[in-house]
Coordinates of C-alpha atoms and ligand atoms in Angstrom, one line a residue:
X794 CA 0.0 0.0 0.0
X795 CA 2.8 2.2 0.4
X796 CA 6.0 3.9 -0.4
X797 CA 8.6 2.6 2.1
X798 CA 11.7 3.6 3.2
X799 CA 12.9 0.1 4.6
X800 CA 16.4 0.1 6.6
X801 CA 18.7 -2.5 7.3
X802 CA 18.6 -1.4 11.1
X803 CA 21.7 -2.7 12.4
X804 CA 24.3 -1.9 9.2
X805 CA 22.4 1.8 9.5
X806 CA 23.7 2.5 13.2
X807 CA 26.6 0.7 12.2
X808 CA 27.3 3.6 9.9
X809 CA 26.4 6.3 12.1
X810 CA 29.0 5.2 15.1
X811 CA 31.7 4.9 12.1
X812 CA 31.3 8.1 11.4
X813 CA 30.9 9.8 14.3
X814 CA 33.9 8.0 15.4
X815 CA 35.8 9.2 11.9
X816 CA 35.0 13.0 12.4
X817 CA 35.1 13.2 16.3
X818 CA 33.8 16.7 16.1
X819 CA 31.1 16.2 14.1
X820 CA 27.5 18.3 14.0
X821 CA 24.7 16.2 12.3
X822 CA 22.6 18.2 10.5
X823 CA 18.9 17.6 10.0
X824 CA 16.1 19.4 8.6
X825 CA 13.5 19.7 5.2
X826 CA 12.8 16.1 4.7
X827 CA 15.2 14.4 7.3
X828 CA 16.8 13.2 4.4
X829 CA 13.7 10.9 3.8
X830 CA 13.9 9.9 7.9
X831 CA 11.8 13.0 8.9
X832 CA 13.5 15.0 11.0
X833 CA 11.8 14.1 14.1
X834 CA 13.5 10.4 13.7
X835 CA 17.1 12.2 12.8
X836 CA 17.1 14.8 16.0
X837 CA 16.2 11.5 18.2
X838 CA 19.1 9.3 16.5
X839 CA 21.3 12.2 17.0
X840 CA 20.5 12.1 20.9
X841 CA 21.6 8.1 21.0
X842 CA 24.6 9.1 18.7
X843 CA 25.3 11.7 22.0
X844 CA 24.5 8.7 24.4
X845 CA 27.1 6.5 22.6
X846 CA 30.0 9.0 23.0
X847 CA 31.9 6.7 24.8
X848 CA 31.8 4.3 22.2
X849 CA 32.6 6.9 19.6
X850 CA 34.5 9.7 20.7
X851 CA 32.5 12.3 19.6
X852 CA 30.6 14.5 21.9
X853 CA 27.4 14.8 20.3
X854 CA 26.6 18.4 21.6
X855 CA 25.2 20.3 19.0
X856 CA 22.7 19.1 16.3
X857 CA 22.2 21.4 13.2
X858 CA 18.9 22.2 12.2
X859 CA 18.3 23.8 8.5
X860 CA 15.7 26.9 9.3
X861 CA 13.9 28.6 12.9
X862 CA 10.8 26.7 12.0
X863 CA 12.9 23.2 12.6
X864 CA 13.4 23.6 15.9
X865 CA 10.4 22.2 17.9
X866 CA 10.4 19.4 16.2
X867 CA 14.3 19.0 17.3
X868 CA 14.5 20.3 20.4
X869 CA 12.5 18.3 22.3
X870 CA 13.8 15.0 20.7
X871 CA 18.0 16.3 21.3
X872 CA 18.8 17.7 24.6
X873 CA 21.5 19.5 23.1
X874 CA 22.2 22.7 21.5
X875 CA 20.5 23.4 18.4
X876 CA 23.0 25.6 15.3
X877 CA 20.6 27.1 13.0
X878 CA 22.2 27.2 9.1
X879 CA 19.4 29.5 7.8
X880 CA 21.3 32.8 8.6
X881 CA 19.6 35.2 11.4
X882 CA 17.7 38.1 10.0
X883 CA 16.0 40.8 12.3
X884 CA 12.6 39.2 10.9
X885 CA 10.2 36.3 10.8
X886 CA 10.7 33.4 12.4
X887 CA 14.0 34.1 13.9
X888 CA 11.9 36.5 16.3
X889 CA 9.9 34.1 17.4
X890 CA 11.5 31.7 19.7
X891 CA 10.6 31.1 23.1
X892 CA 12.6 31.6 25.6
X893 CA 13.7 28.3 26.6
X894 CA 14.4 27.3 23.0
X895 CA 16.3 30.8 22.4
X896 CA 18.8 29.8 25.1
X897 CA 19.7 26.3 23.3
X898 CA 20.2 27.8 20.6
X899 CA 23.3 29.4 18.1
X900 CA 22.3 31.7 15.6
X901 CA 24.5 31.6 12.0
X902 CA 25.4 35.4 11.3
X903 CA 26.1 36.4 8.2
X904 CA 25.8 40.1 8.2
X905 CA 27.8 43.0 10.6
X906 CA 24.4 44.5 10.8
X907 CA 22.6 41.3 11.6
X908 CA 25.1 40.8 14.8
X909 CA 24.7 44.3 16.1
X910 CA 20.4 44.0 15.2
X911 CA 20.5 40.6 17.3
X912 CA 22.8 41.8 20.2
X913 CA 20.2 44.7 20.7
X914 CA 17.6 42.2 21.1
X915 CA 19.3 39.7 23.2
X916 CA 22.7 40.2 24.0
X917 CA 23.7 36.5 25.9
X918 CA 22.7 35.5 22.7
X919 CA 25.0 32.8 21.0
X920 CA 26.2 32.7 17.2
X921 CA 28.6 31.7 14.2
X922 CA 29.7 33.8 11.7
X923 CA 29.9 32.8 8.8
X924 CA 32.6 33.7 6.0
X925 CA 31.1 34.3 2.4
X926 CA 32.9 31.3 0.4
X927 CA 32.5 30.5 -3.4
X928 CA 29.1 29.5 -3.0
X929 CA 28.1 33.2 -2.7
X930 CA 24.7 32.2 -0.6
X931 CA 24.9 34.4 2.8
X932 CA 28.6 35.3 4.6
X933 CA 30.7 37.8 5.3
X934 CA 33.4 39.2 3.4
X935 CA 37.0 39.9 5.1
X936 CA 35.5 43.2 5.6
X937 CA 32.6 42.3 7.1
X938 CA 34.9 39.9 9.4
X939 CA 36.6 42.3 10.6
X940 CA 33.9 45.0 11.0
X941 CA 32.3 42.5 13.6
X942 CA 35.5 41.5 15.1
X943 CA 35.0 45.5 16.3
X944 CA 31.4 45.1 17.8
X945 CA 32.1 42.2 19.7
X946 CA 35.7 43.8 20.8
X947 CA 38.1 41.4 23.2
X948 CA 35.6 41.0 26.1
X949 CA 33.6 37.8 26.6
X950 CA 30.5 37.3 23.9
X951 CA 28.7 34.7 22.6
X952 CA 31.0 34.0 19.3
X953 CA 30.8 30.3 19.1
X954 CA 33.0 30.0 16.1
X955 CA 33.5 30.8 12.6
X956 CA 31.6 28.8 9.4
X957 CA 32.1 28.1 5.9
X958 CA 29.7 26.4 3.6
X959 CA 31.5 25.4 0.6
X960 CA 30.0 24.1 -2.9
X961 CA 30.0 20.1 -3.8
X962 CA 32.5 18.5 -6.1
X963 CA 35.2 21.0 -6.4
X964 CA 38.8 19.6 -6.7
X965 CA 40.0 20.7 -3.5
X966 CA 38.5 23.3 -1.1
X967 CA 42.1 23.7 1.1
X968 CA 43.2 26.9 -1.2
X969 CA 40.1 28.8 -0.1
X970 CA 39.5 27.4 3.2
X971 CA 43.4 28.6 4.1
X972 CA 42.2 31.7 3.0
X973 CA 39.1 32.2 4.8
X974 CA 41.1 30.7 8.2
X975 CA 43.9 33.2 7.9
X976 CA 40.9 36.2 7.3
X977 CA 39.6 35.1 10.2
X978 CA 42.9 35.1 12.3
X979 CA 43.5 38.8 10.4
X980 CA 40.4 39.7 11.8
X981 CA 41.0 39.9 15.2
X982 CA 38.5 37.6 16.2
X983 CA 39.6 35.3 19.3
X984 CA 37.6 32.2 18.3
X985 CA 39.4 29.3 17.1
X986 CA 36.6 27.1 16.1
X987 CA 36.0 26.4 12.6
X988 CA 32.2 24.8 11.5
X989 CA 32.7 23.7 7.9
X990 CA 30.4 22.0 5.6
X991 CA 31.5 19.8 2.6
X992 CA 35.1 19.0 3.7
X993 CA 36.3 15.6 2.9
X994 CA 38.0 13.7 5.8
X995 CA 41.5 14.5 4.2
X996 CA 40.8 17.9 4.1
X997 CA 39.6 18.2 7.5
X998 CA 43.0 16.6 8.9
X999 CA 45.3 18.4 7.0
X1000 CA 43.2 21.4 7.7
X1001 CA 43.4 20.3 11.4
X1002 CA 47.5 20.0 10.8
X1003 CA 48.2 23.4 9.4
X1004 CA 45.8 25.2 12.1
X1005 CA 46.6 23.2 15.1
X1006 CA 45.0 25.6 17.6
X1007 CA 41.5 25.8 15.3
X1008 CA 39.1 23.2 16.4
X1009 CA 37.2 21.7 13.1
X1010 CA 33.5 20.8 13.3
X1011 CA 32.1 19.5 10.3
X1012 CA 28.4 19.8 9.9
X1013 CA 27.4 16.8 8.2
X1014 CA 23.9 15.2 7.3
X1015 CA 24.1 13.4 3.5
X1016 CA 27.4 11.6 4.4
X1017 CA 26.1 10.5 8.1
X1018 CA 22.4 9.4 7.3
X1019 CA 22.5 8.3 3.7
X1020 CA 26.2 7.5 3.7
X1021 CA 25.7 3.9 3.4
X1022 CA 23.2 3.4 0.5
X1023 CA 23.6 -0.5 0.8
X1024 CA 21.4 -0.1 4.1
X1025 CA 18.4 1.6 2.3
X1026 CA 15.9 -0.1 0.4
X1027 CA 13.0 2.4 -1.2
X1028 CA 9.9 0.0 -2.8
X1029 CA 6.5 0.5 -3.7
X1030 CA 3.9 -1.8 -3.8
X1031 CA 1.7 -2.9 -7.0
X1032 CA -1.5 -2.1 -6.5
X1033 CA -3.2 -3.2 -9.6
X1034 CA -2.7 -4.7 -13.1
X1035 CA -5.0 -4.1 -16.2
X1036 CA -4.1 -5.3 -19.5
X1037 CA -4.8 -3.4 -22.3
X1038 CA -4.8 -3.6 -26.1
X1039 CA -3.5 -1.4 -28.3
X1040 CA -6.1 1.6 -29.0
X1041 CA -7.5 0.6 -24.9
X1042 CA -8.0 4.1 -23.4
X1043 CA -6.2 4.7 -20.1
X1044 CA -5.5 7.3 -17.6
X1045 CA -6.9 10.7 -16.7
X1046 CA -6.3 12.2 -20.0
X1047 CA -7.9 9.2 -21.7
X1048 CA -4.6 8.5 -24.0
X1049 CA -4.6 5.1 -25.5
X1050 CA -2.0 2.2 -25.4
X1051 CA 0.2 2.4 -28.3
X1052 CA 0.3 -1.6 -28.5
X1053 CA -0.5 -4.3 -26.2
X1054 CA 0.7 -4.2 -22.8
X1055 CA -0.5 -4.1 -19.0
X1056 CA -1.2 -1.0 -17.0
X1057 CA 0.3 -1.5 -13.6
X1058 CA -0.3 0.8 -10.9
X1059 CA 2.1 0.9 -7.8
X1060 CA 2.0 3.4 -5.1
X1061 CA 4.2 6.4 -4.9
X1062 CA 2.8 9.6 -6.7
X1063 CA 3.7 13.7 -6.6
X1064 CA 2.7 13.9 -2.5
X1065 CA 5.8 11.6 -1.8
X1066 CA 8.2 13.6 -4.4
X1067 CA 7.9 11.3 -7.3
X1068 CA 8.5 13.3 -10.4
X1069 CA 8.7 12.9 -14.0
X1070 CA 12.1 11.7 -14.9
X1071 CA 14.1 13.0 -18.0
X1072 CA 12.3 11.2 -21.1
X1073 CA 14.7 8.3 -22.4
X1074 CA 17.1 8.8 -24.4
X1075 CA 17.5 11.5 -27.6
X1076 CA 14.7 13.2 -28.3
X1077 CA 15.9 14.3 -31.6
X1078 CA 13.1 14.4 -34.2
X1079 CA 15.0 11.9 -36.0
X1080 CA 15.9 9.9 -33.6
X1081 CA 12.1 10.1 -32.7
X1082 CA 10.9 8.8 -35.9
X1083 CA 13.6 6.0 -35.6
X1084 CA 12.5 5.2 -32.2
X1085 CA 8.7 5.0 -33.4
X1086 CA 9.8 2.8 -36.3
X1087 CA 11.2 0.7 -34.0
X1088 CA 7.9 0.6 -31.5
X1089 CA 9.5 2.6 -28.6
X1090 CA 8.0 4.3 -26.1
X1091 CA 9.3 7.1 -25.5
X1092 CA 8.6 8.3 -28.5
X1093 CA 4.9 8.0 -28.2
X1094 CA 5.6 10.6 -25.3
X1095 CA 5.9 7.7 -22.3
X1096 CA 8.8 9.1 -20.2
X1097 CA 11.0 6.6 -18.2
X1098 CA 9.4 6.4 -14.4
X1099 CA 12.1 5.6 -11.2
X1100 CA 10.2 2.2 -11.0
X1101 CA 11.9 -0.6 -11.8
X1102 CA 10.2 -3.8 -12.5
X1103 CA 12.7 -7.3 -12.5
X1104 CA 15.9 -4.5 -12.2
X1105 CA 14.5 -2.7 -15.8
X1106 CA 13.7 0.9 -15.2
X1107 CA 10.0 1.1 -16.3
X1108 CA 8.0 4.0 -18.1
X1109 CA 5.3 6.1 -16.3
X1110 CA 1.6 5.4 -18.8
X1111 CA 1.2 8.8 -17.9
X1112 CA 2.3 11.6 -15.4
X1113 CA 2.4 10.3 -11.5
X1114 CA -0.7 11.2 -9.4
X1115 CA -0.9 12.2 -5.9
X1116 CA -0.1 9.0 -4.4
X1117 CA -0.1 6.4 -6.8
X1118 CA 1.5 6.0 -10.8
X1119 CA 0.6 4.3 -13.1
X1120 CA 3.2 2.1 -15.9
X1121 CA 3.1 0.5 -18.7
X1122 CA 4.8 -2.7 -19.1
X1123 CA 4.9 -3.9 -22.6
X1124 CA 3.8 -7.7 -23.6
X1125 CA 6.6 -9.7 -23.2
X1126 CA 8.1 -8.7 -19.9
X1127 CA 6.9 -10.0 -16.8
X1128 CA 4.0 -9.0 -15.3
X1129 CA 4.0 -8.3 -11.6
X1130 CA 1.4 -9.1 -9.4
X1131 CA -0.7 -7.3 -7.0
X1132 CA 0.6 -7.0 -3.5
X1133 CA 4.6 -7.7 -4.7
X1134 CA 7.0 -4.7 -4.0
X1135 CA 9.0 -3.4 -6.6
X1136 CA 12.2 -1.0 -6.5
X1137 CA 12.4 2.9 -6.7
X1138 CA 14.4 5.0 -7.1
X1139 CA 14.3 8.3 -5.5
X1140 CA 16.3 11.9 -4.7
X1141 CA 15.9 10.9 -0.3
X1142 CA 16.1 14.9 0.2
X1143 CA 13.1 15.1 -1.9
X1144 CA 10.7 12.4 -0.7
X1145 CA 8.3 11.7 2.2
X1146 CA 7.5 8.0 2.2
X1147 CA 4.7 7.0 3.8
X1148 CA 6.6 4.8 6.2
X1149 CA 10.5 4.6 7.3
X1150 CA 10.9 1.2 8.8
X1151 CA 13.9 0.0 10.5
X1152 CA 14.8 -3.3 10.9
Ligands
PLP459 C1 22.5 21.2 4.4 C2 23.7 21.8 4.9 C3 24.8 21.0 5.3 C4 24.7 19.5 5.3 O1 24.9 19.2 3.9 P1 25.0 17.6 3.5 O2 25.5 17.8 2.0 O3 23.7 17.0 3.6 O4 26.1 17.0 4.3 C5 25.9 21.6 5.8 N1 26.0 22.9 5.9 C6 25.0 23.8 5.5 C7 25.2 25.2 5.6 C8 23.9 23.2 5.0 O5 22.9 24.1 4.6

């Protein structure tokens, strides 16, 4: 009946105490979707990674949340402090907290004017700033470093470190991460404690060898909760089979089968993320009209679906509903019966099964 998230219980944790124990300062970071967990399930793994620090090393003491809005759902499932990402801004939900949450919690800066606006409104408050990196989404410039390195002066504040955010899939990030260090020693500013995101483990120790009085805290959530793939298992379930003939109407548009097949319908539909895949293939005119001369699908306008029946990727009959799809399978392949499960693929940051079971 439904779209399940089904985890191989013990190999998961497994994971999570490998890498906890691999980056000993380590901030997991949940929000949107949990990853596909929801985050309500992440923040209350996050408390027994803190309650296995023994076993692991790492003092679980912070948990990341993505955005102000996050953080009832967190804090009362991690008794920890709570590091928004979503910079502060002197509006909206940021505003909002109550008090008990508000003293949990460390605000990311990204602005000079943003730390003096939230100082004037609660000045025990705690914070990061964060550096502007080459992702260019919130940060502050060396400037803007050093302009804040002013307001706070050399007395006691709430400056809980410095952070950098840095893009996916670059060759290395150690040129600019050097950079941004050494603006933050030319700043002035007495923190030594670095929050970075995206750093590979390498990076991290030679980072850590070069800066040997900078404590590194990687905030981590892809790499921690989906890290081992071989643990996850997404299916959905058949829900019905009609076989049709070519010319059979079908579907809420009423198109008709292009040649005899089965419509199978599985759940999973647009209200768990499911979307319409790229269509298969080139979708050249001529390569169209070759396709069609051949019988293919795709060129009939079926796009290929992230079902996949006997390990072949199957094509949606038409575009996925809210919580079901349907597919067509052509004659000649297997046809699966109602009730079996059958594989999916899916984006985990963009989908809400309909239950996460751990085994
Ligand atoms: C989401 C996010 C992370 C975690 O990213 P992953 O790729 O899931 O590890 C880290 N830092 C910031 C600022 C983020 O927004």
């Amino acid at each position: 009946m439904s779209l399940t998230l089904s985890v191989d219980g013990e190999r998961w944790r497994a994971h999570l105490l490998a890498t906890a124990t691999r980056f000993p300062g380590i901030v997991p970071v949940a929000k949107g979707n949990g990853y596909g967990f929801t985050l309500g399930r992440l923040a209350r793994r996050a408390q027994w990674l803190a309650e296995h620090a023994d076993e692991t090393g790492a003092a679980i003491d912070l948990l990341s949340v993505g955005t102000y809005d996050e953080l009832p759902e967190a804090a009362s499932r991690f008794d920890g402090d709570l590091l928004v990402l979503t910079p502060w801004r002197p509006f909206g939900a940021a505003l909002e907290l109550d008090e008990r949450t508000a003293r949990r919690v460390i605000h990311t800066v990204s602005r000079p004017e943003d730390l003096t606006a939230l100082l004037e409104r609660d000045p025990a408050a705690r914070f990061v700033l964060e550096q502007l990196t080459s992702m260019r989404r919130h940060g502050m410039t060396r400037r803007d470093l050093a302009t804040a390195a002013e307001v706070l002066g050399t007395g006691r504040s709430g400056l809980r470190g410095v952070a950098m955010h840095l893009p996916l899939n670059t060759t290395s990030h150690l040129g600019e991460v050097n950079r941004l260090v050494n603006d933050v020693v030319a700043s002035g500013l007495t923190t030594r404690t670095v929050f970075v995101s995206h750093l590979t483990h390498a990076e991290i120790t030679t980072l850590a060898g070069s800066y040997p009085d900078f404590t590194v805290r990687p905030r981590i959530g892809t790499d921690l909760w989906l890290g081992d793939r071989g643990a996850l298992a997404v299916r959905a379930t058949v829900l019905d089979v009609h076989e049709v003939d070519r010319g059979d109407t079908f579907g809420y548009r009423g198109r008709s089968a292009p040649k005899h097949g089965h419509i199978v319908i599985v759940s999973g539909g647009t209200a768990h993320g499911i979307g319409l895949e790229a269509p298969t293939g080139d979708q050249s005119l001529k390569a169209r009209a070759a396709t069609l001369a051949r019988g293919g699908l795709d060129a009939v306008g079926f796009v290929r679906s992230p079902f996949s029946i006997d390990g072949k990727q199957r094509l949606f009959a038409e575009p996925p509903h809210m919580q079901a799809s349907m597919l067509f399978v052509p004659s000649g392949a297997r046809v699966p019966r109602v009730g079996e499960e059958i594989e999916v693929r899916v984006r985990f940051t963009a989908t809400d099964f309909d239950r996460v079971v751990i085994g």
